[in-house]
Amino acid sequence: MVRSEVSQNTISLIKYYVLNVFLTPNLVIIIGAGLGGCAAAMAMHYQGFHVTVFEKIKKFLRLGDSLGLGENALKLLKRWGLHEQLVKIGNRSPNMNIRRWSDGKILATQPLMDMAGYIGHRGDYHQAFLDRVAELGIDIKMGHNVISFNEEKPSITLEDGREFEADIIIGADGIKSQTRELVLGFADKPKSSGYACYRAYFKGDILRSVPQCQPILERDCVNIWIGPDTHLVQNTLRDGEEFNWILTHKDDEDIQESWFQPGDMNKVRESIKDWDPMIVSAVNETRECLDWKICYRDPIPTWVSKSHKIALLGDSCHAHLPTSAQGASQATESAAVLALCLKLAGKGNIPLATRVYEKLRFERVRQAQLNGEDVRDRWHSCLKNLEEGKEVDPEDVKMKNRWLYVFDAEKETLEKWDRVSAIVKKELAEGKVTPLFDSSTGPTRNLELYDAYGNRKADTKLIPKKQQPVTAVH
């Protein structure tokens, strides 16, 4: 009789764990409904989890200008039912021209998909993401400001005092992330990159009567003028209906000042008055622009809280320079990887999932970040370092991004899961976690070059390498 009761209790216990621990979907809270937050919401939904997104802004406006989405992100978004809508938004130009600042001479031409993917208005892409999240029935709570966290439960508390619990909390709250402060244990401020950009986006009709602008207005196109310590990116969208330019320039103002402010068009016009007349004419007709600081945050040695139940994603842990053309794409990759790690780890194994996630993602996003620095530095230096009488080698100014686009984040996660999860299980069992890099030396400055198939090349001369010993954190 006793044996029968024990057996029945054991069976009941097994049923409980199967139904409530292993099969019950994770409850996921996402902080932030930007591109990264929306990507995370879709990724989690497609892995079968219950998702709620909290966004402090009450209503999004069509803000910003151009944004690139690479094939590495598009292949994931296609699986989430969003590919066709994004293709309609993107620039239809097959190529992108890199030009000399002074006369517009074309120094190199590349297929657009090999450089920046689909380029479109950031606001239009964001709205497409939001619409798809709504179609999937995912709850986005707009105008809900999170003021505190409990990482042990884990839970969030809103400004009105309400508390919400989940199995995991994802901080996709951008470069000003408050979730990042919780993970780090202290507040680290964004830093100036030493550059800012004048940004303008307007209707192409403004340029219809300007003869010099017609070659870059009559159809979709992308052009980049490069010069000493500066470059200007120009996009024509929707067959000339919309026009955009972004002029990157040196900036030494303190980060505590406004991140963006109205730009002085007289100052902009003066700064490029000796440039190629085609783009000078377009800028001269521009009525207003923004002066936007290009900010970054130092890489951090962990993306996960001490309880392992709060994880960072996107700009909150891996912001990118515009010249990487990968900010939104890398956030999308991170969303896919974290969702798949949670699925593979199983209900109740959040620490395993989050720690594998950061190990799988850190090196790749670091390489994408360094690639953006490399592109900017090559564009800004190639002409001023050119010997008299010599022409620019097209390879010196091309974006070397193909290795980024052939990557499949979900496929990579499946291939590496067993090996990396075994390492993490051992660390968790021993009560220690190795950091993503040694804080005393900083993250790697070595940009590994990749071939078109994503394989590393032997030549790594672009940025000197630092060796980092591994130490434990937490």
CSV table of C-alpha atoms in Angstrom, one decimal:
chain,number,residue,atom,x,y,z
A,1,MET,CA,0.0,0.0,0.0
A,2,VAL,CA,2.8,2.4,0.9
A,3,ARG,CA,4.7,1.4,-2.2
A,4,SER,CA,1.6,2.2,-4.3
A,5,GLU,CA,1.2,5.6,-2.6
A,6,VAL,CA,4.8,6.5,-3.2
A,7,SER,CA,4.5,5.4,-6.8
A,8,GLN,CA,1.4,7.5,-7.3
A,9,ASN,CA,3.1,10.5,-5.7
A,10,THR,CA,6.1,10.0,-7.9
A,11,ILE,CA,3.9,9.9,-11.0
A,12,SER,CA,2.1,13.0,-9.9
A,13,LEU,CA,5.4,14.8,-9.3
A,14,ILE,CA,6.7,13.8,-12.8
A,15,LYS,CA,3.4,15.0,-14.4
A,16,TYR,CA,3.8,18.3,-12.6
A,17,TYR,CA,7.3,18.9,-13.8
A,18,VAL,CA,6.5,17.8,-17.4
A,19,LEU,CA,3.4,20.0,-17.6
A,20,ASN,CA,4.6,23.0,-15.6
A,21,VAL,CA,8.3,23.0,-15.9
A,22,PHE,CA,9.3,21.5,-19.2
A,23,LEU,CA,6.2,22.1,-21.4
A,24,THR,CA,4.8,25.4,-20.1
A,25,PRO,CA,6.0,28.2,-22.3
A,26,ASN,CA,8.4,30.8,-20.8
A,27,LEU,CA,6.8,34.1,-19.8
A,28,VAL,CA,8.9,36.8,-21.4
A,29,ILE,CA,8.9,40.5,-20.6
A,30,ILE,CA,10.7,42.8,-23.1
A,31,ILE,CA,11.6,46.3,-22.2
A,32,GLY,CA,11.5,48.6,-25.2
A,33,ALA,CA,9.5,48.3,-28.5
A,34,GLY,CA,12.1,49.6,-30.9
A,35,LEU,CA,13.4,47.5,-33.7
A,36,GLY,CA,15.4,45.2,-31.3
A,37,GLY,CA,12.5,44.9,-28.9
A,38,CYS,CA,10.1,44.0,-31.7
A,39,ALA,CA,12.5,41.5,-33.2
A,40,ALA,CA,12.8,39.9,-29.8
A,41,ALA,CA,9.0,39.8,-29.5
A,42,MET,CA,8.7,38.0,-32.8
A,43,ALA,CA,11.5,35.6,-32.1
A,44,MET,CA,10.1,34.6,-28.8
A,45,HIS,CA,6.6,34.2,-30.2
A,46,TYR,CA,7.9,31.9,-32.9
A,47,GLN,CA,9.6,29.7,-30.3
A,48,GLY,CA,6.2,29.4,-28.5
A,49,PHE,CA,6.7,31.7,-25.6
A,50,HIS,CA,4.2,34.2,-24.0
A,51,VAL,CA,5.5,37.7,-24.6
A,52,THR,CA,4.6,41.1,-23.2
A,53,VAL,CA,6.4,44.3,-24.3
A,54,PHE,CA,6.6,47.4,-22.2
A,55,GLU,CA,7.4,50.8,-23.9
A,56,LYS,CA,7.5,54.1,-22.1
A,57,ILE,CA,6.7,56.2,-25.2
A,58,LYS,CA,2.9,56.6,-25.8
A,59,LYS,CA,3.0,56.8,-29.5
A,60,PHE,CA,5.8,56.3,-32.1
A,61,LEU,CA,6.3,58.9,-34.8
A,62,ARG,CA,7.9,58.5,-38.2
A,63,LEU,CA,11.3,59.7,-37.0
A,64,GLY,CA,14.8,59.2,-38.3
A,65,ASP,CA,16.0,58.8,-41.8
A,66,SER,CA,17.7,55.9,-43.6
A,67,LEU,CA,18.4,52.5,-42.1
A,68,GLY,CA,19.9,49.3,-43.7
A,69,LEU,CA,18.7,45.8,-43.1
A,70,GLY,CA,21.2,43.1,-44.2
A,71,GLU,CA,20.4,39.7,-45.6
A,72,ASN,CA,21.5,38.2,-42.3
A,73,ALA,CA,18.5,39.8,-40.7
A,74,LEU,CA,16.2,39.5,-43.6
A,75,LYS,CA,16.5,35.7,-43.6
A,76,LEU,CA,15.3,35.6,-40.0
A,77,LEU,CA,12.5,38.2,-40.6
A,78,LYS,CA,11.3,36.1,-43.5
A,79,ARG,CA,10.8,33.1,-41.1
A,80,TRP,CA,8.8,35.5,-38.9
A,81,GLY,CA,6.5,36.5,-41.8
A,82,LEU,CA,8.0,40.0,-42.4
A,83,HIS,CA,10.2,39.8,-45.5
A,84,GLU,CA,7.9,41.0,-48.2
A,85,GLN,CA,6.8,44.1,-46.4
A,86,LEU,CA,10.4,45.2,-45.8
A,87,VAL,CA,11.5,44.6,-49.4
A,88,LYS,CA,8.7,47.0,-50.5
A,89,ILE,CA,10.2,49.7,-48.2
A,90,GLY,CA,13.8,49.3,-49.3
A,91,ASN,CA,15.9,51.1,-51.9
A,92,ARG,CA,15.6,49.3,-55.2
A,93,SER,CA,19.0,50.4,-56.5
A,94,PRO,CA,21.2,47.4,-57.5
A,95,ASN,CA,24.5,49.2,-56.7
A,96,MET,CA,26.1,51.9,-54.5
A,97,ASN,CA,28.7,54.3,-55.7
A,98,ILE,CA,31.6,55.6,-53.6
A,99,ARG,CA,32.8,58.9,-54.9
A,100,ARG,CA,35.6,61.4,-54.4
A,101,TRP,CA,34.3,64.4,-52.4
A,102,SER,CA,35.8,67.1,-54.6
A,103,ASP,CA,34.5,66.2,-58.1
A,104,GLY,CA,32.2,63.2,-57.6
A,105,LYS,CA,34.5,60.8,-59.5
A,106,ILE,CA,33.4,57.2,-58.8
A,107,LEU,CA,36.1,55.4,-56.9
A,108,ALA,CA,34.3,52.1,-56.5
A,109,THR,CA,30.9,50.5,-57.2
A,110,GLN,CA,29.5,47.6,-55.2
A,111,PRO,CA,26.2,45.7,-55.2
A,112,LEU,CA,24.0,47.3,-52.6
A,113,MET,CA,23.1,44.0,-51.0
A,114,ASP,CA,26.8,43.3,-50.3
A,115,MET,CA,27.2,46.6,-48.5
A,116,ALA,CA,24.1,47.7,-46.6
A,117,GLY,CA,21.3,45.4,-47.6
A,118,TYR,CA,17.9,47.0,-48.1
A,119,ILE,CA,18.0,50.7,-47.2
A,120,GLY,CA,14.8,52.4,-46.3
A,121,HIS,CA,13.3,55.0,-43.9
A,122,ARG,CA,13.8,53.9,-40.3
A,123,GLY,CA,10.3,54.9,-39.4
A,124,ASP,CA,8.8,52.8,-42.1
A,125,TYR,CA,10.8,49.7,-41.1
A,126,HIS,CA,9.9,50.3,-37.5
A,127,GLN,CA,6.2,50.5,-38.3
A,128,ALA,CA,6.4,47.3,-40.3
A,129,PHE,CA,8.0,45.6,-37.3
A,130,LEU,CA,5.2,47.0,-35.0
A,131,ASP,CA,2.5,45.9,-37.4
A,132,ARG,CA,3.8,42.3,-37.5
A,133,VAL,CA,4.0,42.2,-33.7
A,134,ALA,CA,0.4,43.3,-33.6
A,135,GLU,CA,-0.6,40.7,-36.2
A,136,LEU,CA,0.9,38.0,-34.1
A,137,GLY,CA,-1.2,39.0,-31.1
A,138,ILE,CA,1.7,40.1,-29.0
A,139,ASP,CA,0.8,42.6,-26.3
A,140,ILE,CA,2.7,45.9,-26.5
A,141,LYS,CA,1.9,48.1,-23.5
A,142,MET,CA,2.6,51.7,-24.8
A,143,GLY,CA,3.2,54.5,-22.3
A,144,HIS,CA,4.3,52.1,-19.6
A,145,ASN,CA,7.4,53.3,-17.9
A,146,VAL,CA,9.5,50.7,-16.0
A,147,ILE,CA,11.1,52.3,-13.0
A,148,SER,CA,12.6,49.3,-11.1
A,149,PHE,CA,13.5,45.6,-11.4
A,150,ASN,CA,13.6,42.6,-9.1
A,151,GLU,CA,16.1,40.3,-10.7
A,152,GLU,CA,15.5,37.3,-8.4
A,153,LYS,CA,11.8,36.9,-9.3
A,154,PRO,CA,12.4,38.4,-11.9
A,155,SER,CA,9.9,41.2,-12.1
A,156,ILE,CA,9.4,44.8,-13.2
A,157,THR,CA,7.6,47.7,-11.4
A,158,LEU,CA,5.9,50.4,-13.4
A,159,GLU,CA,5.6,54.1,-12.6
A,160,ASP,CA,2.1,53.5,-11.4
A,161,GLY,CA,3.3,50.9,-8.9
A,162,ARG,CA,2.1,47.8,-10.7
A,163,GLU,CA,4.4,44.8,-10.7
A,164,PHE,CA,4.7,42.2,-13.5
A,165,GLU,CA,6.6,38.9,-13.2
A,166,ALA,CA,8.1,36.7,-15.8
A,167,ASP,CA,10.6,33.8,-16.3
A,168,ILE,CA,13.0,36.2,-18.1
A,169,ILE,CA,13.3,39.9,-18.7
A,170,ILE,CA,15.0,41.2,-21.8
A,171,GLY,CA,16.4,44.8,-21.9
A,172,ALA,CA,16.0,46.1,-25.4
A,173,ASP,CA,15.8,49.7,-24.2
A,174,GLY,CA,18.4,51.2,-26.4
A,175,ILE,CA,21.6,53.1,-25.9
A,176,LYS,CA,20.2,54.9,-22.8
A,177,SER,CA,19.3,51.6,-21.3
A,178,GLN,CA,18.4,51.4,-17.6
A,179,THR,CA,18.4,47.6,-17.8
A,180,ARG,CA,22.1,47.8,-18.6
A,181,GLU,CA,22.7,49.7,-15.3
A,182,LEU,CA,21.1,46.8,-13.4
A,183,VAL,CA,23.2,44.2,-15.2
A,184,LEU,CA,26.4,46.1,-14.7
A,185,GLY,CA,25.7,47.2,-11.1
A,186,PHE,CA,26.6,50.8,-11.9
A,187,ALA,CA,25.7,53.5,-14.4
A,188,ASP,CA,28.0,53.9,-17.4
A,189,LYS,CA,27.3,56.8,-19.6
A,190,PRO,CA,27.3,56.8,-23.4
A,191,LYS,CA,30.4,58.3,-25.0
A,192,SER,CA,31.0,60.5,-28.0
A,193,SER,CA,32.6,58.8,-30.9
A,194,GLY,CA,34.3,62.0,-31.8
A,195,TYR,CA,31.9,62.4,-34.7
A,196,ALA,CA,28.4,63.8,-35.3
A,197,CYS,CA,26.3,63.8,-38.4
A,198,TYR,CA,24.1,66.3,-40.1
A,199,ARG,CA,20.9,64.4,-41.2
A,200,ALA,CA,18.2,65.5,-43.6
A,201,TYR,CA,15.2,63.7,-45.1
A,202,PHE,CA,12.7,65.4,-47.3
A,203,LYS,CA,10.5,65.2,-50.3
A,204,GLY,CA,12.3,64.9,-53.7
A,205,ASP,CA,10.1,67.6,-55.2
A,206,ILE,CA,12.3,70.2,-53.6
A,207,LEU,CA,15.0,69.2,-56.1
A,208,ARG,CA,12.9,68.8,-59.2
A,209,SER,CA,13.9,72.2,-60.7
A,210,VAL,CA,17.7,71.8,-59.9
A,211,PRO,CA,19.5,70.5,-63.0
A,212,GLN,CA,22.6,69.3,-61.2
A,213,CYS,CA,20.5,67.0,-59.0
A,214,GLN,CA,18.6,65.1,-61.7
A,215,PRO,CA,21.2,62.3,-62.0
A,216,ILE,CA,20.6,61.4,-58.4
A,217,LEU,CA,16.9,62.1,-58.3
A,218,GLU,CA,15.3,60.3,-61.3
A,219,ARG,CA,15.6,56.8,-59.8
A,220,ASP,CA,16.5,54.9,-56.5
A,221,CYS,CA,20.2,55.3,-55.9
A,222,VAL,CA,22.8,55.3,-53.1
A,223,ASN,CA,26.0,57.4,-53.3
A,224,ILE,CA,28.8,58.1,-50.8
A,225,TRP,CA,31.2,61.0,-51.1
A,226,ILE,CA,34.4,60.4,-49.1
A,227,GLY,CA,37.0,62.9,-48.0
A,228,PRO,CA,39.5,63.7,-45.3
A,229,ASP,CA,37.8,63.0,-41.9
A,230,THR,CA,34.4,63.2,-43.4
A,231,HIS,CA,31.9,61.4,-45.7
A,232,LEU,CA,28.4,62.0,-47.0
A,233,VAL,CA,25.8,59.3,-47.7
A,234,GLN,CA,22.9,60.1,-50.0
A,235,ASN,CA,19.8,58.0,-50.7
A,236,THR,CA,17.0,58.5,-53.2
A,237,LEU,CA,13.9,56.4,-52.4
A,238,ARG,CA,10.7,55.6,-54.2
A,239,ASP,CA,11.9,56.8,-57.6
A,240,GLY,CA,12.7,60.3,-56.3
A,241,GLU,CA,9.7,60.8,-54.0
A,242,GLU,CA,12.0,61.0,-51.0
A,243,PHE,CA,15.6,62.2,-50.6
A,244,ASN,CA,18.1,61.7,-47.8
A,245,TRP,CA,21.6,62.8,-47.0
A,246,ILE,CA,23.8,62.3,-43.9
A,247,LEU,CA,27.1,64.2,-43.6
A,248,THR,CA,29.4,62.8,-40.9
A,249,HIS,CA,31.8,65.4,-39.5
A,250,LYS,CA,34.3,65.8,-36.6
A,251,ASP,CA,32.7,66.6,-33.2
A,252,ASP,CA,34.4,67.5,-29.9
A,253,GLU,CA,31.4,68.7,-27.9
A,254,ASP,CA,30.7,67.0,-24.5
A,255,ILE,CA,28.3,64.1,-24.4
A,256,GLN,CA,26.3,65.7,-21.7
A,257,GLU,CA,25.0,68.2,-24.1
A,258,SER,CA,22.0,67.4,-26.3
A,259,TRP,CA,22.4,64.3,-28.4
A,260,PHE,CA,20.7,66.0,-31.3
A,261,GLN,CA,19.6,69.5,-32.1
A,262,PRO,CA,18.6,71.5,-35.1
A,263,GLY,CA,21.6,71.8,-37.5
A,264,ASP,CA,22.8,75.1,-38.8
A,265,MET,CA,22.3,74.8,-42.6
A,266,ASN,CA,24.6,77.8,-43.2
A,267,LYS,CA,27.4,76.0,-41.4
A,268,VAL,CA,26.6,72.8,-43.4
A,269,ARG,CA,26.7,74.6,-46.7
A,270,GLU,CA,29.9,76.3,-45.9
A,271,SER,CA,31.6,73.0,-44.9
A,272,ILE,CA,30.9,71.4,-48.3
A,273,LYS,CA,31.0,74.5,-50.6
A,274,ASP,CA,34.0,73.1,-52.5
A,275,TRP,CA,32.6,69.6,-53.0
A,276,ASP,CA,31.1,67.9,-56.0
A,277,PRO,CA,28.5,70.4,-57.4
A,278,MET,CA,25.9,67.6,-57.7
A,279,ILE,CA,25.7,67.0,-54.0
A,280,VAL,CA,26.4,70.7,-53.1
A,281,SER,CA,23.3,71.7,-55.1
A,282,ALA,CA,21.2,69.2,-53.2
A,283,VAL,CA,22.4,70.4,-49.8
A,284,ASN,CA,22.0,74.0,-50.8
A,285,GLU,CA,18.3,73.4,-51.4
A,286,THR,CA,17.8,71.6,-48.1
A,287,ARG,CA,15.8,73.7,-45.7
A,288,GLU,CA,16.6,72.0,-42.4
A,289,CYS,CA,18.6,69.3,-40.8
A,290,LEU,CA,19.5,67.7,-37.5
A,291,ASP,CA,23.0,67.7,-35.9
A,292,TRP,CA,23.1,64.2,-34.3
A,293,LYS,CA,25.9,62.9,-32.1
A,294,ILE,CA,27.3,59.5,-33.0
A,295,CYS,CA,27.5,57.9,-29.5
A,296,TYR,CA,28.7,54.5,-28.4
A,297,ARG,CA,29.0,52.6,-25.2
A,298,ASP,CA,32.1,50.6,-24.2
A,299,PRO,CA,31.6,46.8,-24.6
A,300,ILE,CA,30.7,45.2,-21.3
A,301,PRO,CA,32.0,41.9,-19.8
A,302,THR,CA,28.5,40.4,-19.4
A,303,TRP,CA,25.1,40.9,-20.9
A,304,VAL,CA,23.3,39.0,-18.2
A,305,SER,CA,22.4,39.9,-14.6
A,306,LYS,CA,23.8,38.0,-11.6
A,307,SER,CA,20.6,36.0,-11.3
A,308,HIS,CA,21.0,35.1,-15.0
A,309,LYS,CA,17.3,36.0,-15.5
A,310,ILE,CA,17.7,39.5,-17.1
A,311,ALA,CA,19.5,39.8,-20.4
A,312,LEU,CA,20.4,42.7,-22.7
A,313,LEU,CA,19.9,42.9,-26.4
A,314,GLY,CA,20.6,45.4,-29.2
A,315,ASP,CA,21.9,48.9,-28.5
A,316,SER,CA,21.7,48.3,-24.7
A,317,CYS,CA,24.7,46.0,-25.0
A,318,HIS,CA,26.1,46.2,-28.6
A,319,ALA,CA,25.5,49.6,-30.2
A,320,HIS,CA,27.1,50.1,-33.7
A,321,LEU,CA,28.4,53.0,-35.7
A,322,PRO,CA,26.3,54.0,-38.8
A,323,THR,CA,29.2,52.8,-41.0
A,324,SER,CA,28.7,49.2,-39.8
A,325,ALA,CA,25.2,49.2,-41.4
A,326,GLN,CA,24.4,46.5,-38.9
A,327,GLY,CA,22.8,47.9,-35.8
A,328,ALA,CA,19.2,46.7,-36.5
A,329,SER,CA,20.5,43.5,-38.2
A,330,GLN,CA,22.7,42.5,-35.2
A,331,ALA,CA,19.8,43.2,-32.8
A,332,THR,CA,17.7,40.9,-35.0
A,333,GLU,CA,20.3,38.2,-34.8
A,334,SER,CA,20.6,38.5,-31.1
A,335,ALA,CA,16.8,38.2,-30.7
A,336,ALA,CA,16.8,35.0,-32.8
A,337,VAL,CA,19.7,33.5,-30.8
A,338,LEU,CA,18.3,34.3,-27.4
A,339,ALA,CA,14.9,32.8,-28.3
A,340,LEU,CA,16.4,29.6,-29.6
A,341,CYS,CA,18.7,29.3,-26.6
A,342,LEU,CA,15.7,29.5,-24.3
A,343,LYS,CA,13.9,26.8,-26.4
A,344,LEU,CA,16.9,24.5,-26.4
A,345,ALA,CA,17.6,25.0,-22.7
A,346,GLY,CA,14.0,24.1,-21.8
A,347,LYS,CA,11.7,25.5,-19.2
A,348,GLY,CA,13.5,26.2,-15.9
A,349,ASN,CA,16.9,26.5,-17.4
A,350,ILE,CA,17.0,30.3,-17.9
A,351,PRO,CA,20.6,30.6,-16.6
A,352,LEU,CA,21.9,28.1,-19.1
A,353,ALA,CA,20.1,29.9,-22.0
A,354,THR,CA,21.2,33.4,-21.2
A,355,ARG,CA,24.8,32.5,-20.6
A,356,VAL,CA,25.1,30.5,-23.8
A,357,TYR,CA,23.4,33.4,-25.6
A,358,GLU,CA,26.0,35.9,-24.6
A,359,LYS,CA,28.9,33.6,-25.4
A,360,LEU,CA,27.5,32.9,-28.9
A,361,ARG,CA,26.9,36.5,-29.7
A,362,PHE,CA,29.7,38.6,-28.2
A,363,GLU,CA,32.5,37.8,-30.7
A,364,ARG,CA,30.3,38.3,-33.8
A,365,VAL,CA,28.8,41.6,-32.7
A,366,ARG,CA,32.3,42.8,-31.7
A,367,GLN,CA,33.5,42.0,-35.2
A,368,ALA,CA,30.6,43.9,-36.7
A,369,GLN,CA,31.4,46.9,-34.5
A,370,LEU,CA,35.0,46.9,-35.5
A,371,ASN,CA,34.1,46.6,-39.1
A,372,GLY,CA,32.1,49.8,-38.8
A,373,GLU,CA,35.2,51.6,-37.3
A,374,ASP,CA,37.4,50.2,-40.1
A,375,VAL,CA,35.0,51.4,-42.9
A,376,ARG,CA,34.9,54.9,-41.4
A,377,ASP,CA,38.7,55.1,-40.9
A,378,ARG,CA,39.4,53.9,-44.4
A,379,TRP,CA,37.0,56.3,-46.0
A,380,HIS,CA,38.3,59.2,-44.0
A,381,SER,CA,42.0,58.5,-44.6
A,382,CYS,CA,42.4,57.0,-48.1
A,383,LEU,CA,42.5,60.3,-50.0
A,384,LYS,CA,44.6,62.3,-47.6
A,385,ASN,CA,47.2,59.6,-47.5
A,386,LEU,CA,47.3,59.1,-51.2
A,387,GLU,CA,50.6,59.8,-53.0
A,388,GLU,CA,50.5,62.5,-55.6
A,389,GLY,CA,49.6,61.2,-59.0
A,390,LYS,CA,48.2,57.8,-57.8
A,391,GLU,CA,44.6,56.6,-58.0
A,392,VAL,CA,42.6,55.1,-55.2
A,393,ASP,CA,42.5,51.3,-55.2
A,394,PRO,CA,38.8,50.5,-55.3
A,395,GLU,CA,39.4,47.7,-52.7
A,396,ASP,CA,40.6,50.2,-50.2
A,397,VAL,CA,37.2,52.0,-50.1
A,398,LYS,CA,34.8,49.1,-50.5
A,399,MET,CA,32.8,47.8,-47.6
A,400,LYS,CA,33.8,44.3,-46.7
A,401,ASN,CA,30.5,43.1,-45.4
A,402,ARG,CA,29.7,40.0,-47.3
A,403,TRP,CA,30.8,37.8,-44.4
A,404,LEU,CA,28.2,39.4,-42.3
A,405,TYR,CA,25.3,38.6,-44.7
A,406,VAL,CA,25.9,34.9,-45.4
A,407,PHE,CA,25.6,34.2,-41.7
A,408,ASP,CA,22.5,32.3,-40.3
A,409,ALA,CA,22.2,33.0,-36.6
A,410,GLU,CA,19.8,30.2,-35.9
A,411,LYS,CA,21.8,27.6,-37.8
A,412,GLU,CA,25.0,28.7,-36.0
A,413,THR,CA,23.2,28.4,-32.6
A,414,LEU,CA,22.1,24.8,-33.4
A,415,GLU,CA,25.6,23.8,-34.5
A,416,LYS,CA,27.3,25.3,-31.4
A,417,TRP,CA,24.7,24.5,-28.8
A,418,ASP,CA,26.1,21.2,-27.5
A,419,ARG,CA,29.7,22.5,-27.2
A,420,VAL,CA,28.9,25.9,-25.6
A,421,SER,CA,26.1,24.7,-23.3
A,422,ALA,CA,28.5,22.0,-21.9
A,423,ILE,CA,31.0,24.8,-21.0
A,424,VAL,CA,28.2,26.9,-19.4
A,425,LYS,CA,26.8,24.0,-17.4
A,426,LYS,CA,30.2,23.3,-16.0
A,427,GLU,CA,30.7,27.0,-15.0
A,428,LEU,CA,27.2,27.2,-13.4
A,429,ALA,CA,27.9,24.0,-11.5
A,430,GLU,CA,31.1,25.5,-10.1
A,431,GLY,CA,29.4,28.7,-9.3
A,432,LYS,CA,31.4,30.9,-11.6
A,433,VAL,CA,31.0,32.6,-14.9
A,434,THR,CA,33.8,33.7,-17.2
A,435,PRO,CA,33.4,37.2,-18.6
A,436,LEU,CA,33.2,38.0,-22.2
A,437,PHE,CA,36.6,39.7,-22.0
A,438,ASP,CA,39.1,40.8,-19.3
A,439,SER,CA,38.1,44.2,-18.0
A,440,SER,CA,41.7,45.1,-17.2
A,441,THR,CA,42.7,44.9,-20.9
A,442,GLY,CA,39.5,45.7,-22.6
A,443,PRO,CA,37.7,43.9,-25.5
A,444,THR,CA,39.6,42.8,-28.6
A,445,ARG,CA,40.7,45.4,-31.1
A,446,ASN,CA,41.5,42.8,-33.7
A,447,LEU,CA,39.3,42.8,-36.8
A,448,GLU,CA,39.3,39.4,-38.3
A,449,LEU,CA,38.6,39.4,-42.1
A,450,TYR,CA,36.2,36.9,-43.5
A,451,ASP,CA,35.7,35.6,-47.0
A,452,ALA,CA,32.4,35.5,-48.9
A,453,TYR,CA,31.5,32.2,-47.1
A,454,GLY,CA,32.1,33.5,-43.6
A,455,ASN,CA,35.4,31.8,-43.1
A,456,ARG,CA,38.2,33.7,-41.4
A,457,LYS,CA,41.1,34.8,-43.6
A,458,ALA,CA,44.7,34.6,-42.3
A,459,ASP,CA,45.4,38.3,-42.9
A,460,THR,CA,44.4,40.3,-39.8
A,461,LYS,CA,46.7,43.3,-40.1
A,462,LEU,CA,44.0,46.0,-40.0
A,463,ILE,CA,43.8,46.4,-36.3
A,464,PRO,CA,46.5,45.1,-33.8
A,465,LYS,CA,45.4,42.2,-31.6
A,466,LYS,CA,45.4,42.2,-27.8
A,467,GLN,CA,45.5,39.0,-25.9
A,468,GLN,CA,43.1,38.8,-23.0
A,469,PRO,CA,43.4,36.4,-20.1
A,470,VAL,CA,40.1,35.0,-18.8
A,471,THR,CA,39.0,35.7,-15.2
A,472,ALA,CA,35.8,35.0,-13.4
A,473,VAL,CA,33.0,37.5,-12.6
A,474,HIS,CA,30.0,37.5,-10.3
